[in-house]
Short mmCIF file of C-alpha atoms in Angstrom, two decimals:
data_model
loop_
_atom_site.label_atom_id
_atom_site.label_comp_id
_atom_site.label_asym_id
_atom_site.label_seq_id
_atom_site.Cartn_x
_atom_site.Cartn_y
_atom_site.Cartn_z
CA MET A 202 240.81 101.20 147.07
CA ALA A 203 239.36 104.42 145.67
CA GLU A 204 242.80 106.02 145.91
CA ARG A 205 244.42 103.14 144.00
CA ASN A 206 241.74 103.34 141.28
CA SER A 207 242.29 107.09 140.97
CA THR A 208 246.06 106.60 140.67
CA SER A 209 245.57 103.88 138.08
CA GLU A 210 243.31 106.12 136.02
CA GLN A 211 245.83 108.97 136.19
CA GLU A 212 248.57 106.63 134.95
CA ALA A 213 246.32 105.45 132.11
CA ARG A 214 245.63 109.03 131.09
CA ARG A 215 249.34 109.86 130.99
CA HIS A 216 249.92 106.74 128.88
CA ALA A 217 247.06 107.73 126.54
CA THR A 218 248.76 110.99 125.62
CA GLY A 219 252.36 109.92 125.98
CA GLY A 220 252.98 109.57 122.24
CA ASP A 221 254.59 106.12 122.49
CA GLY A 222 252.30 104.65 119.84
CA LYS A 223 250.79 102.09 122.23
CA ALA A 224 247.13 101.97 123.14
CA PRO A 225 246.33 102.50 126.82
CA LYS A 226 244.68 99.74 128.78
CA PRO A 227 240.93 100.25 129.24
CA LEU A 228 239.89 101.87 132.49
CA TRP A 229 237.16 99.24 132.54
CA THR A 230 235.46 96.77 130.21
CA LYS A 231 231.94 95.43 130.65
CA THR A 232 229.80 92.92 128.77
CA THR A 233 226.50 94.56 127.83
CA SER A 234 223.17 93.53 126.31
CA ALA A 235 223.90 95.69 123.26
CA GLU A 236 221.99 94.91 120.05
CA THR A 237 223.26 97.46 117.56
CA TYR A 238 223.12 97.95 113.81
CA GLY A 239 226.10 100.29 113.55
CA ASP A 240 224.17 103.55 113.76
CA ASN A 241 225.94 106.30 115.64
CA ASP A 242 222.97 107.02 117.92
CA GLU A 243 222.93 103.52 119.43
CA LEU A 244 225.58 104.49 122.00
CA VAL A 245 225.13 107.65 124.11
CA VAL A 246 226.54 109.22 127.26
CA ALA A 247 224.71 111.67 129.52
CA ALA A 248 224.33 112.56 133.20
CA GLY A 249 227.31 110.44 134.18
CA VAL A 250 226.07 107.23 132.56
CA VAL A 251 226.73 105.48 129.25
CA LEU A 252 224.03 103.47 127.46
CA ALA A 253 224.21 101.01 124.58
CA SER A 254 221.01 100.07 122.75
CA GLY A 255 219.79 96.65 123.88
CA SER A 256 217.40 94.68 126.06
CA PRO A 257 217.48 95.28 128.92
CA LEU A 258 218.68 98.83 128.41
CA ALA A 259 221.36 99.28 131.06
CA ALA A 260 222.90 102.55 132.22
CA LEU A 261 226.51 102.06 133.34
CA ASP A 262 228.36 104.50 135.56
CA ALA A 263 230.80 106.32 133.28
CA ALA A 264 233.59 106.28 135.89
CA THR A 265 233.34 102.68 137.09
CA GLY A 266 231.20 100.70 134.62
CA LYS A 267 228.84 99.63 137.42
CA ARG A 268 225.16 99.34 136.51
CA LYS A 269 223.15 102.32 137.77
CA TRP A 270 219.73 101.30 136.42
CA SER A 271 218.07 99.26 133.69
CA LEU A 272 214.80 99.05 131.75
CA PRO A 273 213.57 95.46 131.33
CA GLY A 274 211.93 96.13 127.96
CA GLY A 275 215.01 97.85 126.65
CA ALA A 276 215.39 99.77 123.42
CA VAL A 277 213.72 98.81 120.15
CA PRO A 278 216.37 97.26 117.87
CA GLY A 279 217.41 99.75 115.23
CA ALA A 280 215.71 102.70 116.93
CA PRO A 281 217.94 105.56 118.11
CA LEU A 282 218.67 106.60 121.67
CA LEU A 283 217.72 110.29 121.51
CA LEU A 284 218.85 112.86 124.06
CA GLY A 285 217.27 116.27 124.46
CA LYS A 286 216.68 118.65 127.38
CA ASP A 287 218.14 116.15 129.87
CA THR A 288 215.71 113.50 128.65
CA LEU A 289 216.28 110.16 126.94
CA TYR A 290 213.52 109.48 124.39
CA LEU A 291 212.73 105.88 123.42
CA ALA A 292 210.24 104.08 121.21
CA SER A 293 208.13 101.67 123.23
CA SER A 294 209.50 98.12 123.32
CA ARG A 295 205.89 96.99 123.82
CA TYR A 296 205.01 98.31 120.37
CA ASP A 297 201.92 99.94 121.88
CA GLY A 298 202.24 103.21 119.96
CA THR A 299 203.86 105.20 122.75
CA VAL A 300 207.04 107.24 122.93
CA THR A 301 208.52 107.66 126.40
CA GLY A 302 211.02 110.01 128.01
CA TYR A 303 213.33 109.03 130.87
CA ASP A 304 215.72 110.80 133.20
CA PRO A 305 219.11 109.40 132.06
CA ALA A 306 220.59 109.75 135.55
CA SER A 307 217.94 107.63 137.30
CA GLY A 308 216.00 105.80 134.58
CA LYS A 309 212.70 107.19 135.88
CA GLU A 310 209.96 107.95 133.37
CA THR A 311 209.39 111.69 133.01
CA TRP A 312 207.32 112.03 129.82
CA ARG A 313 204.99 109.99 127.63
CA SER A 314 203.12 110.56 124.39
CA ARG A 315 201.02 108.50 122.00
CA LEU A 316 200.57 109.19 118.32
CA GLY A 317 197.23 107.41 118.04
CA ALA A 318 195.55 104.12 117.15
CA GLY A 319 195.90 104.63 113.40
CA TYR A 320 199.68 104.39 113.47
CA ARG A 321 202.11 101.59 114.20
CA GLN A 322 205.59 101.57 115.70
CA PRO A 323 206.25 105.31 116.06
CA ARG A 324 209.97 105.88 116.44
CA PRO A 325 211.58 109.12 117.55
CA VAL A 326 214.12 110.31 114.98
CA ALA A 327 215.11 113.80 116.19
CA VAL A 328 214.57 116.19 119.10
CA ASP A 329 215.03 119.90 119.77
CA ASP A 330 214.20 122.21 122.68
CA THR A 331 210.43 122.01 122.21
CA GLN A 332 209.50 118.96 120.13
CA VAL A 333 210.19 115.28 119.56
CA TYR A 334 209.92 114.16 115.93
CA VAL A 335 208.63 110.67 115.15
CA ILE A 336 207.95 108.55 112.07
CA ALA A 337 205.34 105.77 112.04
CA GLU A 338 203.50 103.43 109.69
CA ILE A 339 199.91 104.32 108.75
CA ILE A 340 197.47 101.46 109.46
CA GLU A 341 194.49 100.68 107.21
CA ASP A 342 191.04 99.95 108.67
CA ASP A 343 191.66 96.23 108.20
CA GLY A 344 194.87 96.45 110.22
CA ARG A 345 197.28 96.25 107.30
CA PRO A 346 200.03 98.89 106.99
CA ARG A 347 199.75 101.31 104.09
CA GLN A 348 202.51 101.96 101.59
CA THR A 349 202.99 105.39 103.15
CA ASN A 350 203.98 106.63 106.58
CA VAL A 351 203.59 109.71 108.71
CA ILE A 352 206.03 112.13 110.29
CA ALA A 353 204.86 114.03 113.35
CA ALA A 354 206.04 116.45 116.03
CA LEU A 355 205.17 115.81 119.68
CA ASP A 356 205.33 118.62 122.21
CA SER A 357 208.14 117.75 124.63
CA GLY A 358 206.28 119.47 127.46
CA THR A 359 202.71 118.27 127.14
CA GLY A 360 203.13 115.23 124.89
CA LYS A 361 200.40 116.55 122.57
CA ILE A 362 200.71 116.26 118.81
CA ALA A 363 201.92 119.59 117.41
CA TRP A 364 201.51 118.48 113.77
CA LYS A 365 201.59 115.39 111.59
CA GLU A 366 202.10 115.02 107.86
CA GLN A 367 201.80 112.05 105.53
CA ARG A 368 205.05 111.43 103.69
CA ASP A 369 205.28 110.92 99.94
CA LEU A 370 204.90 107.59 98.20
CA GLY A 371 208.29 105.96 97.75
CA THR A 372 209.53 106.95 101.21
CA MET A 373 210.40 104.55 104.01
CA GLN A 374 209.96 104.59 107.77
CA ASN A 375 213.17 102.59 108.19
CA GLY A 376 216.77 103.68 107.72
CA ILE A 377 215.97 107.21 108.89
CA HIS A 378 218.74 109.60 109.90
CA ALA A 379 217.54 113.02 111.06
CA ALA A 380 218.73 116.29 112.60
CA VAL A 381 217.18 119.62 113.56
CA ARG A 382 218.70 123.01 112.83
CA GLY A 383 216.52 125.98 113.83
CA ARG A 384 213.31 125.91 111.77
CA HIS A 385 214.51 122.99 109.65
CA LEU A 386 214.11 119.26 110.22
CA VAL A 387 216.31 117.37 107.75
CA TYR A 388 216.27 113.62 107.23
CA THR A 389 217.18 110.83 104.81
CA ASP A 390 216.00 107.27 104.26
CA PHE A 391 217.27 104.16 102.50
CA ARG A 392 215.50 105.07 99.26
CA LYS A 393 217.85 107.98 98.74
CA ASN A 394 215.44 110.74 99.73
CA LEU A 395 216.84 113.91 101.29
CA THR A 396 214.02 115.99 102.77
CA VAL A 397 213.70 119.20 104.77
CA ARG A 398 210.56 120.23 106.68
CA ASP A 399 209.51 123.29 108.65
CA THR A 400 209.63 122.39 112.35
CA ALA A 401 206.79 124.80 113.19
CA THR A 402 204.23 123.51 110.68
CA GLY A 403 205.52 120.21 109.34
CA GLY A 404 205.29 121.56 105.81
CA GLN A 405 207.80 120.15 103.34
CA VAL A 406 210.32 122.84 102.41
CA TRP A 407 212.10 120.78 99.75
CA THR A 408 213.11 117.25 98.87
CA ARG A 409 215.46 115.74 96.34
CA LYS A 410 216.77 112.40 95.26
CA THR A 411 220.44 111.75 95.86
CA THR A 412 222.67 109.43 93.88
CA LYS A 413 224.31 107.81 96.87
CA THR A 414 223.86 108.89 100.47
CA ASN A 415 226.20 106.47 102.24
CA TYR A 416 223.18 104.74 103.77
CA GLY A 417 221.65 108.07 104.66
CA PHE A 418 224.37 109.60 106.83
CA PHE A 419 224.94 113.36 106.62
CA ALA A 420 226.10 116.32 108.69
CA VAL A 421 224.51 119.70 109.36
CA HIS A 422 226.36 122.93 110.03
CA GLU A 423 224.71 126.34 110.40
CA ASP A 424 222.39 126.63 107.37
CA LEU A 425 223.84 123.70 105.39
CA VAL A 426 223.25 119.97 105.11
CA ILE A 427 226.38 118.14 103.95
CA VAL A 428 225.89 114.81 102.17
CA PRO A 429 228.44 112.26 100.90
CA GLN A 430 227.41 110.88 97.49
CA GLY A 431 229.90 108.46 96.08
CA ASN A 432 233.03 110.43 95.24
CA LEU A 433 231.22 113.75 95.77
CA LEU A 434 230.71 115.61 99.04
CA GLN A 435 227.97 118.19 98.55
CA ALA A 436 226.51 120.93 100.71
CA PHE A 437 222.92 122.14 100.21
CA ASP A 438 221.20 125.20 101.66
CA LEU A 439 218.60 124.13 104.23
CA ALA A 440 216.27 126.93 103.20
CA ASP A 441 215.86 126.08 99.50
CA GLY A 442 218.03 123.07 98.61
CA THR A 443 220.45 124.97 96.38
CA GLU A 444 223.92 123.49 96.09
CA LYS A 445 226.52 125.64 97.85
CA TRP A 446 229.75 123.71 97.36
CA THR A 447 231.17 120.37 96.25
CA VAL A 448 234.36 118.51 97.13
CA LYS A 449 235.39 115.76 94.73
CA SER A 450 237.64 112.78 95.35
CA PRO A 451 239.12 110.48 92.68
CA GLN A 452 236.49 108.40 90.88
CA PHE A 453 236.82 105.23 92.92
CA ALA A 454 237.54 106.89 96.27
CA LEU A 455 234.09 106.98 97.84
CA PHE A 456 233.37 109.27 100.77
CA GLU A 457 232.44 107.79 104.13
CA GLU A 458 230.39 109.43 106.91
CA PRO A 459 231.02 113.12 107.71
CA ALA A 460 231.21 114.72 111.14
CA VAL A 461 231.40 118.41 112.06
CA LEU A 462 233.36 118.88 115.29
CA GLU A 463 234.28 122.33 116.59
CA ASP A 464 233.57 123.98 113.22
CA VAL A 465 235.68 121.53 111.21
CA LEU A 466 234.25 118.79 109.00
CA TYR A 467 236.15 115.51 109.14
CA ILE A 468 235.63 112.88 106.47
CA SER A 469 237.56 109.96 105.03
CA ASP A 470 237.27 108.15 101.71
CA SER A 471 237.73 104.55 100.64
CA ALA A 472 241.28 105.36 99.49
CA ARG A 473 242.03 105.92 103.21
CA LYS A 474 242.58 109.64 102.93
CA VAL A 475 241.23 111.79 105.79
CA ARG A 476 240.26 115.39 105.03
CA ALA A 477 239.59 118.34 107.30
CA VAL A 478 237.17 120.68 105.51
CA GLU A 479 235.86 124.19 106.27
CA PRO A 480 232.13 123.37 106.39
CA ARG A 481 230.89 126.81 105.33
CA THR A 482 232.85 126.92 102.08
CA GLY A 483 234.02 123.38 101.32
CA LYS A 484 237.67 124.48 101.39
CA VAL A 485 239.93 121.53 102.18
CA LEU A 486 242.06 122.70 105.11
CA ARG A 487 244.33 119.66 105.19
CA GLN A 488 244.39 116.02 104.18
CA SER A 489 246.32 113.05 105.45
CA THR A 490 247.36 109.70 104.00
CA ALA A 491 248.55 108.42 107.39
CA LEU A 492 245.88 105.69 107.48
CA ALA A 493 246.85 104.38 104.04
CA ASP A 494 250.54 104.57 104.94
CA ALA A 495 249.91 102.47 108.06
CA GLY A 496 247.52 100.06 106.31
CA LEU A 497 244.67 100.98 108.64
CA GLN A 498 240.93 100.93 108.06
CA VAL A 499 239.13 104.28 107.65
CA PRO A 500 236.85 105.64 110.40
CA ARG A 501 233.11 105.95 109.88
CA GLN A 502 232.44 107.88 113.09
CA TYR A 503 234.43 110.59 114.87
CA VAL A 504 234.59 112.30 118.25
CA LYS A 505 237.13 114.92 119.36
CA VAL A 506 238.70 115.87 122.68
CA GLY A 507 241.19 118.72 122.66
CA ASP A 508 243.60 118.18 119.78
CA THR A 509 242.85 114.46 119.53
CA LEU A 510 240.50 112.93 116.97
CA PHE A 511 239.07 109.49 117.74
CA GLY A 512 237.69 107.41 114.87
CA ALA A 513 235.63 104.20 114.98
CA THR A 514 235.74 101.82 112.03
CA ASP A 515 233.55 99.20 110.43
CA PRO A 516 234.42 95.57 111.30
CA ASP A 517 237.92 94.77 110.07
CA VAL A 518 240.94 92.91 111.41
CA LYS A 519 242.83 96.21 111.23
CA GLY A 520 239.86 98.24 112.45
CA GLY A 521 238.86 99.36 115.90
CA ILE A 522 239.57 102.76 117.41
CA ILE A 523 242.06 104.93 115.52
CA VAL A 524 243.46 107.89 117.41
CA MET A 525 244.79 110.79 115.35
CA ASP A 526 246.28 114.23 115.79
CA ALA A 527 243.39 116.51 114.81
CA LYS A 528 245.77 119.11 113.35
CA THR A 529 247.91 116.83 111.18
CA GLY A 530 245.99 113.56 110.79
CA ASP A 531 248.99 111.58 112.08
CA VAL A 532 248.09 108.32 113.82
CA ARG A 533 248.98 108.30 117.53
CA TRP A 534 247.75 104.82 118.47
CA THR A 535 245.08 102.25 117.71
CA PHE A 536 242.92 100.05 119.91
CA ASN A 537 241.33 96.71 119.05
CA ASP A 538 240.00 94.22 121.58
CA GLY A 539 240.99 91.25 119.42
CA SER A 540 237.57 89.63 119.79
CA GLY A 541 236.96 89.22 116.06
CA ASP A 542 233.36 90.30 116.60
CA HIS A 543 231.66 91.19 113.31
CA HIS A 544 229.93 94.35 114.57
CA ALA A 545 231.04 97.86 113.70
CA TRP A 546 232.72 99.95 116.38
CA LEU A 547 230.84 102.86 117.99
CA VAL A 548 232.31 105.69 120.09
CA VAL A 549 231.11 108.50 122.35
CA THR A 550 232.94 110.68 124.86
CA ASP A 551 232.10 112.65 127.98
CA GLY A 552 235.29 114.69 127.58
CA GLU A 553 237.10 112.64 130.24
CA ARG A 554 236.81 109.15 128.79
CA LEU A 555 236.23 107.52 125.44
CA PHE A 556 233.58 104.81 125.37
CA ALA A 557 234.07 102.24 122.63
CA LEU A 558 231.42 99.61 121.89
CA HIS A 559 232.29 96.49 119.89
CA GLY A 560 229.49 93.94 119.76
CA THR A 561 228.52 93.46 123.40
CA ALA A 562 231.87 94.63 124.82
CA LEU A 563 231.97 98.21 126.10
CA HIS A 564 235.40 99.65 126.86
CA ALA A 565 236.18 102.89 128.69
CA LEU A 566 239.49 104.39 127.53
CA PRO A 567 241.34 107.43 128.86
CA VAL A 568 241.55 110.49 126.61
#
């Protein structure tokens, strides 16, 4: 049986790259407990397992789709699945103020920290080699939440609080997207705040209002944070917030989410044009109208394997997974499960397979 499965997978892989314009059949499809909001960090792959945010949180074997382990409490809806130093960090589904780390291969708890009694619902938002960064509501003495919240760094070795800082009025603890680059922690929220802090001290380096942040999505590359704002794509220096370059699309062609993969920034706009951009300078390396020509939806998330670019779209009858030539932007094939589910598509890859989540259906596709 194992030999037949191996042969079948080899045939699927040949079909996936055969250039015949047809989508390969999934290697496997499983129904999951996924409860996602369309954020890219709600589907992850590590240590040979793939996980989709939900309750229970189930780890499926990447090769077979069989369940390896599960956590009954699951993941907090809307909170990211964060991976760092071979650890999966989760907000507590018991809402008891703890943040917990697990071994993704086995599901065993390996780390735990607690921000304190004066804070509610701490959620990890970013992780680096030494710290886990969380945001939480501040609780008044009478138990009511304040209008402000706190951002803190937890030592990923000891679990102790390295620092914590109260955020400005007008900020939110929801809708956070964050990333760490060296000494800089950069994050956005739904109130159009773009903020950078020093990872060693927690001190705010700079913050600015943005016109439109595409619901807070951005990319970081070297010393730049790259933010889509309507028909502008702008790069700011992480050290001082100065603008370094801008790419402009036509007035009504709004930029979608950016992704930097192997030193190339990929981004589409609402006119269905896909650009490959040099992220250091903003130079447009190439652009393609293949999606518009084929009447396809634009991707909002990208992963890359070799010379193939995989894009996942928002819900749309012509959406799904769009597979493109990374060098030309030409469409090779598309995949849609035909379920009509209203959720956005999410993708991750382990380099051997593409994992595509649509609602509760998780598909493993050859790459």
